[in-house]
XYZ file of C-alpha atoms in Angstrom:
533
model
C 7.066 14.941 -21.025
C 9.050 14.592 -17.746
C 11.215 11.700 -16.734
C 8.242 9.609 -14.914
C 6.814 8.719 -18.527
C 10.509 7.131 -19.413
C 10.787 5.379 -16.131
C 6.957 4.261 -16.509
C 8.191 2.703 -20.090
C 10.741 0.983 -18.522
C 9.106 -0.558 -15.869
C 6.423 -1.850 -18.260
C 9.468 -3.572 -20.232
C 11.597 -4.485 -17.548
C 10.618 -8.113 -18.151
C 12.326 -7.666 -21.607
C 15.061 -5.389 -21.178
C 16.466 -5.090 -17.746
C 16.769 -2.057 -15.679
C 19.819 -0.433 -15.068
C 22.189 -1.616 -13.292
C 21.892 -4.897 -15.142
C 22.911 -7.988 -12.813
C 22.639 -6.360 -9.089
C 22.799 -8.475 -6.390
C 21.754 -6.994 -3.060
C 24.459 -6.958 -0.188
C 21.682 -9.060 2.499
C 24.701 -8.884 5.040
C 24.748 -5.257 4.826
C 21.421 -4.610 4.639
C 19.471 -1.745 6.284
C 17.157 -1.852 9.193
C 13.480 -2.423 8.545
C 12.599 0.938 10.390
C 14.066 4.171 11.224
C 16.112 3.969 14.301
C 16.568 6.941 16.614
C 19.012 5.874 19.547
C 18.883 9.377 21.262
C 15.116 10.259 21.067
C 12.812 9.136 24.235
C 10.315 6.447 23.938
C 6.940 6.630 24.783
C 5.226 3.261 24.542
C 1.506 3.642 23.073
C -1.570 2.425 25.192
C -3.312 -1.053 24.755
C -4.841 -0.194 21.301
C -8.711 0.579 20.517
C -10.063 -3.085 20.015
C -12.590 -1.704 17.542
C -15.512 -3.624 18.776
C -18.272 -4.009 16.006
C -15.652 -2.724 13.331
C -16.213 -5.496 10.289
C -14.347 -5.976 7.248
C -17.910 -5.367 4.975
C -18.333 -1.713 7.001
C -14.541 -0.931 5.966
C -14.331 -2.400 2.504
C -17.331 -2.817 0.737
C -18.422 0.643 -1.598
C -21.833 2.444 -0.348
C -24.033 0.805 -2.975
C -23.706 -2.298 -0.953
C -23.801 -0.712 2.655
C -26.644 1.826 2.401
C -27.315 2.057 5.772
C -23.471 2.527 6.683
C -24.082 6.014 8.805
C -21.684 8.777 7.498
C -18.341 8.443 9.777
C -18.241 11.705 12.221
C -16.104 9.818 15.107
C -13.009 11.684 16.202
C -10.030 9.585 17.102
C -8.513 9.545 20.513
C -5.072 8.181 21.886
C -6.632 4.548 22.100
C -7.806 4.549 18.527
C -4.928 6.186 16.858
C -2.898 3.836 18.716
C -4.839 0.631 17.608
C -4.770 1.862 14.057
C -1.311 1.977 13.941
C -0.814 -1.272 15.632
C -2.862 -2.949 13.273
C -1.639 -1.256 10.217
C 2.299 -1.207 10.910
C 2.966 -2.776 13.812
C 4.336 -6.397 14.539
C 1.684 -8.433 15.529
C 2.966 -12.092 15.248
C 5.673 -14.275 14.100
C 5.245 -16.661 11.173
C 6.922 -19.857 10.104
C 5.404 -21.994 7.106
C 6.021 -24.841 4.347
C 5.658 -22.732 1.510
C 7.234 -21.833 -1.859
C 8.731 -18.960 -1.276
C 12.308 -17.948 -1.969
C 13.052 -16.915 1.154
C 11.867 -19.853 2.868
C 15.328 -21.466 3.658
C 16.020 -18.271 6.162
C 12.971 -17.850 7.979
C 13.541 -20.048 10.879
C 16.632 -18.133 11.942
C 15.607 -15.171 14.249
C 17.481 -12.901 12.488
C 15.514 -13.511 9.360
C 12.320 -14.104 11.692
C 8.987 -13.060 9.481
C 7.395 -10.633 11.639
C 3.592 -10.536 10.226
C 2.224 -7.362 10.281
C -1.571 -6.020 8.573
C -0.772 -3.882 5.681
C 1.498 -5.373 2.920
C 4.285 -4.766 1.560
C 6.337 -5.117 -1.757
C 9.170 -7.979 -0.894
C 7.944 -7.704 2.719
C 10.516 -4.908 3.427
C 7.931 -2.175 5.090
C 9.819 1.087 4.376
C 7.264 3.440 5.086
C 8.230 5.670 8.191
C 4.899 6.989 9.941
C 5.483 10.461 11.907
C 3.123 11.885 14.335
C 2.718 16.133 13.851
C 1.182 16.240 17.563
C -0.484 19.968 18.590
C -1.757 21.006 22.017
C -5.046 19.576 21.435
C -3.529 16.031 21.470
C -2.605 14.005 24.581
C 1.131 13.964 24.612
C 3.180 17.128 24.501
C 3.071 18.812 21.344
C 5.836 17.847 18.870
C 7.100 15.592 16.306
C 7.312 11.723 16.822
C 8.272 8.824 14.971
C 6.352 5.347 15.178
C 8.338 2.712 16.024
C 6.590 -0.521 14.806
C 8.918 -2.880 16.851
C 8.216 -1.464 19.950
C 4.786 -0.087 19.379
C 5.667 3.087 20.650
C 6.687 6.820 19.452
C 10.014 8.544 19.877
C 9.931 12.055 20.418
C 11.794 14.155 17.443
C 10.874 17.576 18.355
C 9.514 19.261 21.594
C 7.000 21.844 20.642
C 4.172 22.772 18.521
C 5.171 22.561 14.791
C 1.521 21.643 13.629
C 1.283 25.046 11.434
C 3.925 24.326 9.391
C 2.146 21.208 8.159
C -1.097 23.000 8.068
C 0.539 25.635 5.736
C 2.518 23.076 3.982
C -1.030 21.398 2.968
C -2.330 25.120 1.690
C -3.680 26.140 5.248
C -7.737 25.966 4.272
C -7.058 22.628 3.218
C -5.739 20.910 5.997
C -8.458 19.028 7.164
C -10.179 21.702 9.158
C -10.179 22.633 12.854
C -7.283 19.964 13.812
C -3.818 20.087 14.872
C -2.851 16.283 14.296
C -1.138 15.179 11.402
C 0.088 11.690 10.236
C 2.791 12.014 7.737
C 3.899 9.219 5.632
C 7.713 9.271 4.224
C 9.955 6.680 2.379
C 13.376 5.999 3.294
C 14.454 4.866 -0.159
C 17.042 2.955 0.950
C 15.094 0.680 2.867
C 13.993 -0.631 -0.316
C 16.461 0.384 -3.070
C 19.475 -1.777 -1.566
C 17.171 -5.438 -2.705
C 15.359 -3.406 -5.672
C 17.671 -0.583 -6.682
C 16.200 1.703 -9.767
C 12.779 -0.645 -9.652
C 12.184 0.566 -6.194
C 10.439 3.683 -6.679
C 7.450 1.643 -8.217
C 6.935 -0.678 -5.162
C 7.281 1.869 -1.998
C 4.719 4.358 -3.760
C 2.483 1.162 -3.770
C 3.331 0.867 -0.083
C 2.181 3.934 0.436
C -1.177 2.898 -0.868
C -1.395 0.060 1.158
C -0.872 1.838 4.489
C -3.691 4.392 3.566
C -6.018 1.987 2.440
C -5.499 -0.213 6.156
C -6.161 2.949 7.717
C -9.293 3.956 5.699
C -10.712 0.845 6.144
C -10.032 0.594 10.018
C -11.729 3.652 10.439
C -14.591 3.441 8.247
C -15.108 0.396 10.222
C -15.409 2.067 13.255
C -16.959 4.841 12.294
C -14.151 7.260 12.597
C -13.444 10.371 10.455
C -10.377 10.048 8.068
C -9.642 13.594 6.472
C -8.299 12.722 3.008
C -5.204 12.233 2.428
C -3.599 14.919 0.186
C -0.642 13.771 -2.191
C 0.230 17.341 -3.395
C 1.724 19.230 -0.768
C 5.066 21.523 0.072
C 7.132 18.521 0.173
C 10.127 20.404 0.772
C 8.923 22.381 3.667
C 7.852 19.386 5.377
C 11.528 17.682 4.500
C 13.015 20.666 6.392
C 10.837 20.361 9.005
C 11.372 16.714 9.578
C 15.160 16.696 9.086
C 15.733 14.757 6.435
C 16.983 15.155 2.715
C 14.693 14.631 -0.054
C 16.931 12.576 -2.491
C 17.106 10.028 1.012
C 13.922 10.643 2.203
C 10.364 11.118 -0.103
C 7.136 12.507 1.751
C 4.202 10.851 0.205
C 1.246 11.727 2.012
C 0.098 13.458 4.960
C -3.218 12.380 6.918
C -5.081 15.193 8.872
C -6.647 13.692 11.703
C -10.121 14.458 13.364
C -9.062 14.954 16.807
C -11.394 14.317 20.227
C -11.278 17.605 21.730
C -9.639 19.642 18.841
C -9.394 23.598 19.352
C -11.389 25.116 17.082
C -8.412 27.891 17.457
C -6.071 25.641 16.106
C -5.964 26.716 12.278
C -5.022 30.059 13.435
C -1.663 28.903 15.363
C 1.372 30.187 13.754
C 4.578 28.043 11.820
C 7.282 28.605 13.939
C 9.558 26.723 11.329
C 11.809 25.036 13.899
C 13.099 21.516 12.451
C 14.232 18.355 13.858
C 17.641 18.197 14.702
C 17.562 13.920 15.509
C 19.144 12.125 12.988
C 18.211 8.216 11.833
C 21.093 5.907 12.482
C 21.632 3.913 9.700
C 23.008 -0.197 10.015
C 24.464 -0.669 6.346
C 27.879 0.373 5.921
C 27.758 1.146 2.417
C 24.680 3.209 1.080
C 24.166 3.102 -2.901
C 22.501 5.752 -4.716
C 20.721 4.729 -8.076
C 20.299 7.253 -10.630
C 16.765 6.224 -11.661
C 15.281 6.358 -8.028
C 17.082 10.159 -7.727
C 15.457 11.280 -11.024
C 12.195 10.005 -9.926
C 12.451 11.728 -6.747
C 13.090 14.939 -8.328
C 10.576 14.667 -10.974
C 7.981 13.714 -8.719
C 9.012 16.713 -6.061
C 8.794 19.238 -8.387
C 5.706 21.247 -8.418
C 4.758 19.195 -5.220
C 2.525 21.617 -3.965
C 0.578 22.491 -7.081
C -2.797 20.245 -6.507
C -4.431 19.632 -9.693
C -7.213 21.565 -10.608
C -10.859 19.941 -10.314
C -11.484 17.870 -13.086
C -8.124 17.687 -13.760
C -7.846 13.630 -14.064
C -11.018 13.262 -15.946
C -8.990 12.350 -19.411
C -7.443 9.787 -17.228
C -10.650 8.272 -15.977
C -11.050 4.601 -15.905
C -12.479 3.423 -19.328
C -16.084 1.087 -18.743
C -15.679 -2.159 -19.985
C -17.225 -3.324 -23.364
C -18.957 -5.890 -24.386
C -21.892 -8.131 -23.192
C -22.433 -8.321 -19.000
C -22.892 -11.543 -17.169
C -24.316 -10.640 -14.408
C -22.442 -11.461 -11.289
C -24.350 -12.335 -7.281
C -24.049 -9.609 -4.549
C -21.179 -9.476 -2.598
C -21.114 -11.619 0.437
C -18.677 -10.859 3.343
C -18.953 -13.182 6.841
C -19.264 -10.896 9.829
C -15.353 -10.738 10.774
C -13.493 -7.982 12.642
C -11.263 -5.330 10.280
C -8.654 -6.442 13.179
C -9.054 -10.003 12.715
C -8.925 -9.518 9.020
C -5.990 -7.709 8.586
C -3.812 -9.710 11.525
C -4.730 -12.894 9.601
C -3.592 -11.532 6.067
C -0.738 -12.970 4.628
C 0.448 -14.619 1.165
C -0.142 -17.907 -0.145
C 3.297 -18.331 -2.033
C 2.052 -21.729 -3.655
C -0.275 -23.021 -1.857
C -3.231 -22.828 -3.975
C -5.458 -25.792 -4.808
C -7.737 -25.780 -7.576
C -9.684 -29.083 -6.286
C -12.032 -26.271 -4.676
C -13.506 -23.764 -6.881
C -14.505 -20.076 -6.003
C -17.936 -19.386 -5.865
C -19.015 -16.639 -8.101
C -20.092 -14.676 -4.988
C -16.526 -14.874 -3.474
C -14.935 -13.192 -6.631
C -17.863 -10.921 -6.851
C -17.072 -9.701 -3.419
C -13.518 -9.647 -4.288
C -14.358 -7.850 -7.115
C -16.706 -5.156 -5.898
C -14.511 -4.392 -2.795
C -11.408 -4.113 -4.514
C -12.858 -1.886 -7.322
C -13.919 0.825 -4.684
C -10.721 1.413 -3.374
C -8.739 4.947 -3.520
C -6.459 6.786 -1.583
C -9.400 9.173 -0.869
C -11.399 11.472 -3.452
C -9.216 14.370 -2.263
C -5.853 12.839 -2.932
C -5.644 14.478 -6.257
C -8.101 17.275 -5.893
C -11.765 17.476 -5.727
C -13.634 15.405 -8.366
C -10.864 12.546 -9.014
C -12.533 10.173 -11.021
C -11.992 5.947 -10.628
C -8.385 5.632 -12.012
C -8.113 1.810 -12.200
C -10.174 -0.866 -13.547
C -10.044 -4.948 -12.680
C -9.559 -7.560 -14.953
C -9.685 -11.238 -14.056
C -8.473 -14.316 -15.526
C -10.918 -16.571 -14.019
C -9.453 -20.387 -14.131
C -11.652 -22.405 -11.563
C -14.956 -20.765 -10.273
C -18.333 -22.152 -10.053
C -20.605 -20.776 -12.576
C -18.080 -19.013 -14.716
C -16.370 -20.456 -17.964
C -12.511 -20.038 -17.790
C -11.569 -16.829 -19.378
C -10.569 -13.074 -19.301
C -12.933 -10.738 -18.376
C -13.344 -7.175 -17.362
C -14.916 -6.225 -14.347
C -17.947 -3.497 -14.712
C -18.338 -1.616 -11.087
C -21.656 -0.127 -12.264
C -23.153 -2.817 -13.754
C -21.452 -5.262 -11.048
C -20.511 -7.754 -14.101
C -17.861 -9.126 -16.080
C -17.523 -8.410 -19.857
C -15.777 -11.205 -21.630
C -12.497 -10.336 -23.272
C -11.111 -13.723 -24.125
C -12.346 -16.697 -23.948
C -10.967 -19.922 -22.682
C -8.296 -21.593 -19.943
C -5.691 -18.966 -19.062
C -3.094 -21.133 -17.265
C -0.519 -21.882 -19.918
C -0.454 -17.975 -20.281
C -0.301 -16.770 -16.545
C 2.393 -19.244 -15.310
C 4.528 -18.688 -18.710
C 4.729 -14.851 -18.015
C 4.977 -15.041 -14.018
C 8.878 -14.563 -13.294
C 9.285 -16.419 -9.818
C 8.889 -19.548 -8.740
C 6.811 -18.975 -5.853
C 3.027 -19.143 -7.454
C 1.244 -21.851 -9.697
C -0.958 -19.397 -10.952
C -3.340 -21.779 -12.587
C -4.241 -23.371 -9.364
C -5.627 -20.087 -7.771
C -9.370 -19.762 -8.882
C -8.800 -16.176 -10.101
C -5.866 -13.927 -10.896
C -7.202 -10.407 -10.640
C -5.129 -7.135 -12.211
C -5.881 -3.839 -11.749
C -4.940 -1.453 -14.631
C -4.448 2.309 -14.800
C -3.713 4.574 -18.024
C -0.562 5.812 -16.385
C 0.413 7.807 -19.484
C -3.070 9.596 -19.403
C -2.738 10.329 -15.702
C 1.158 11.942 -16.223
C -0.362 13.792 -19.026
C -3.246 15.183 -17.218
C -1.135 16.143 -13.956
C 2.268 15.894 -14.358
C 4.852 13.368 -13.130
C 3.922 13.537 -9.945
C 0.736 11.663 -10.744
C 3.378 8.267 -10.440
C 2.727 8.389 -6.797
C -1.323 8.408 -7.649
C -1.020 5.677 -9.945
C 0.869 3.777 -7.765
C -0.774 4.476 -4.495
C -4.187 3.835 -6.073
C -3.187 0.082 -6.870
C -1.320 -0.312 -3.538
C -4.999 0.585 -2.153
C -6.530 -1.996 -4.231
C -4.198 -4.570 -3.394
C -5.005 -3.996 0.453
C -8.507 -4.405 0.191
C -8.002 -7.416 -2.016
C -6.292 -9.040 0.895
C -8.381 -8.088 3.378
C -11.560 -9.240 2.079
C -9.816 -12.631 0.968
C -8.867 -12.807 4.722
C -12.212 -12.151 5.985
C -13.407 -15.004 3.894
C -10.822 -17.418 4.756
C -9.521 -17.555 1.334
C -5.446 -17.719 0.265
C -4.293 -14.817 -1.659
C -1.230 -13.280 -3.072
C -0.085 -10.014 -4.909
C 3.310 -10.034 -7.211
C 4.745 -7.449 -9.238
C 7.075 -10.099 -10.825
C 5.289 -10.662 -14.592
C 5.566 -9.485 -17.853
C 3.675 -6.399 -18.103
C 3.699 -6.106 -21.636
C 2.513 -9.543 -22.586
C -0.505 -9.219 -20.049
C -1.462 -5.722 -21.931
C -1.362 -7.788 -25.262
C -3.673 -10.895 -23.815
C -6.246 -8.108 -22.337
C -5.901 -5.596 -25.083
C -4.992 -2.893 -22.688
C -2.862 -0.836 -25.488
C -6.359 0.360 -26.879
C -7.330 2.300 -23.866
C -3.690 3.340 -22.877
C -3.824 1.315 -19.317
C -0.692 -0.824 -17.751
C -1.142 -3.653 -16.065
C 0.171 -3.210 -12.734
C -0.408 -6.073 -10.453
C -1.370 -9.502 -10.562
C -3.872 -10.345 -7.520
C -4.142 -14.187 -6.604
C -7.401 -15.326 -5.089
C -8.362 -19.099 -4.501
C -8.429 -22.089 -1.457
C -5.082 -23.440 -0.741
C -4.334 -27.113 0.311
C -6.126 -28.362 3.523
C -4.150 -29.029 6.829
C -0.946 -26.715 6.279
C 2.370 -26.718 8.095
C 2.186 -23.394 9.925
C 3.515 -21.798 12.982
C 1.863 -18.458 14.099
C 2.487 -16.686 17.424
C 0.541 -13.669 18.240
C 2.426 -11.068 19.807
C -0.679 -9.005 20.767
C-alpha cells in the first residue's frame, strides 16, 4: 500500500481533521504568477482561432447513444484549430465583475486582482496548468518546444529543433498517437497552487488536468477533429529532463498527441536527440515553500510512471451499478449552442441560486447524462478502461421528481432512490464555506469514485486518474449548464465523510469527491462582463 492511500484518507477527513500544516495562511502579497513566465524566450502570437462554426455543445458533450448520427471524428488539426482550442480553453477571454457571495468579492474590482474569465474551470480560480507544444517538422512553426502564454494568446519558443522523438519514445513509441510529430504536454507548477492550498494542492491540481483535457475533448469532438487519447502513464522523468523542470517543482500529468493536417508518415521514425530546454521560468515569489505531503504525492505518483496498466487492470475498480427501483428520466435536451459560446459563458454562481423557479426533469437528465459520459479518454490508463465515476443527485427543486438523494444509472438513464426527503439542511450543514446556499439549488450532483480500489488496481499513479476523471465530469457539467442557461457551481469544501454516510458510499468503497450545484439564478443580476476576443 503506497502513500497515495494515506493521502486519500487525509483528504477525505480534512473537514474533521485538518491536514498539515495546521493554521497555514497564504501570503497573498508574495503570491506567484498565474502562469509561467520566460522573459528571454521569443514570442510568437497565435492567429485568430478557428470559430468552429457548427460545433454544438450537444455534439461535444452528449454520449454516443444520444447522438447516433454523429460521425466519427476524423479531421486533423491546423494552426487555426489549435489556436482556437487553446484560446477557448485556457486563454483569457473576458473580464468579469459581479455582486455575488464569494469571499474574494472585495478585491476583484481592483485591476491587480482582476477576474479574467476562461473557458475551463479551475480550483480556486488559480489555473496552474502549463501547456507545452512540442512541434515537429510537420507543423507550421519552426520545430521545437513552445510554452503557451494565456495572457498573450501566444507561444514562447523554449527550444529550437525537432525533439518530437523524445515525446514519442516517452510514450512508448508505437502507442504515441500514430504518424504525428505534434504533441501537447500538460504540466503543473505546484507552487502556483500550493501557495494557497498547501498539502491539499495535489488533490486540486490533478482535477485541473481533467478539466483541461475535457474541454479539449468537447471542443475537438464538436468540430469533428480527431484528438488522440491522452496517456497518463509515460516516462515522466524523461519529459521533465526535456522541458528542463525538476519533478518536485513541476509534475507532468498528460501528453496529447495531435492528429495534424499534412503530418509526415515518417514522423514515427525520427530519432530522439536528447537536447533539453535551457530557458527557465522566472518566479515572482520571493519565498517558495515546500510541503511534505505534496512532495510525497509527487514522488509516489511519479514512481512507475511509464508502466501503463495492463488491459482490464481497472475492472475491479469499475463503478458499481446503482441498486433499487428506477425512476425513468426524459431524454436529454440541449439547445443549439456552440461550444465556444458555452465555454466562454461558463462561470460559478456563488450564492445566486433561486429556488423560485425549479429545474425541469429534462434539464436534470441532460446534466446527468452528459456528466456521466465524461472521462479522460479510453486510453488514459490503457485499453479497456471502464467507467470509474458514479453520479449521485440530491434533488431539491425539480419538476416531477420528489426531493431526496438518488443514484444515477447511465445505462437505464434513470434515478435510483437512496434516501427520500428534503436534503437542504444536510447539504448546508456539511458545506464549509459561506458562498453558496445549497438548498436554493435545483439539484446538487456528487461524482464518486472507488479511489482505494483504483489505487489497489494500478498503484499510486491511479490517484491522478481518479481526479482527472472527476475534473472531466465537472467541466462537462459546467459546459452543459452554460448551454442550458442555468447557474452552476462546483466546490471541494465539504465534509466528504458526511456525504459518504448519507449516501451509503462505504458499502462499495466509493469516495465523494465534488459537489456540483445546478439551478436557476435570481433574475436581473448586477454584472459587468467585457469580452476581450
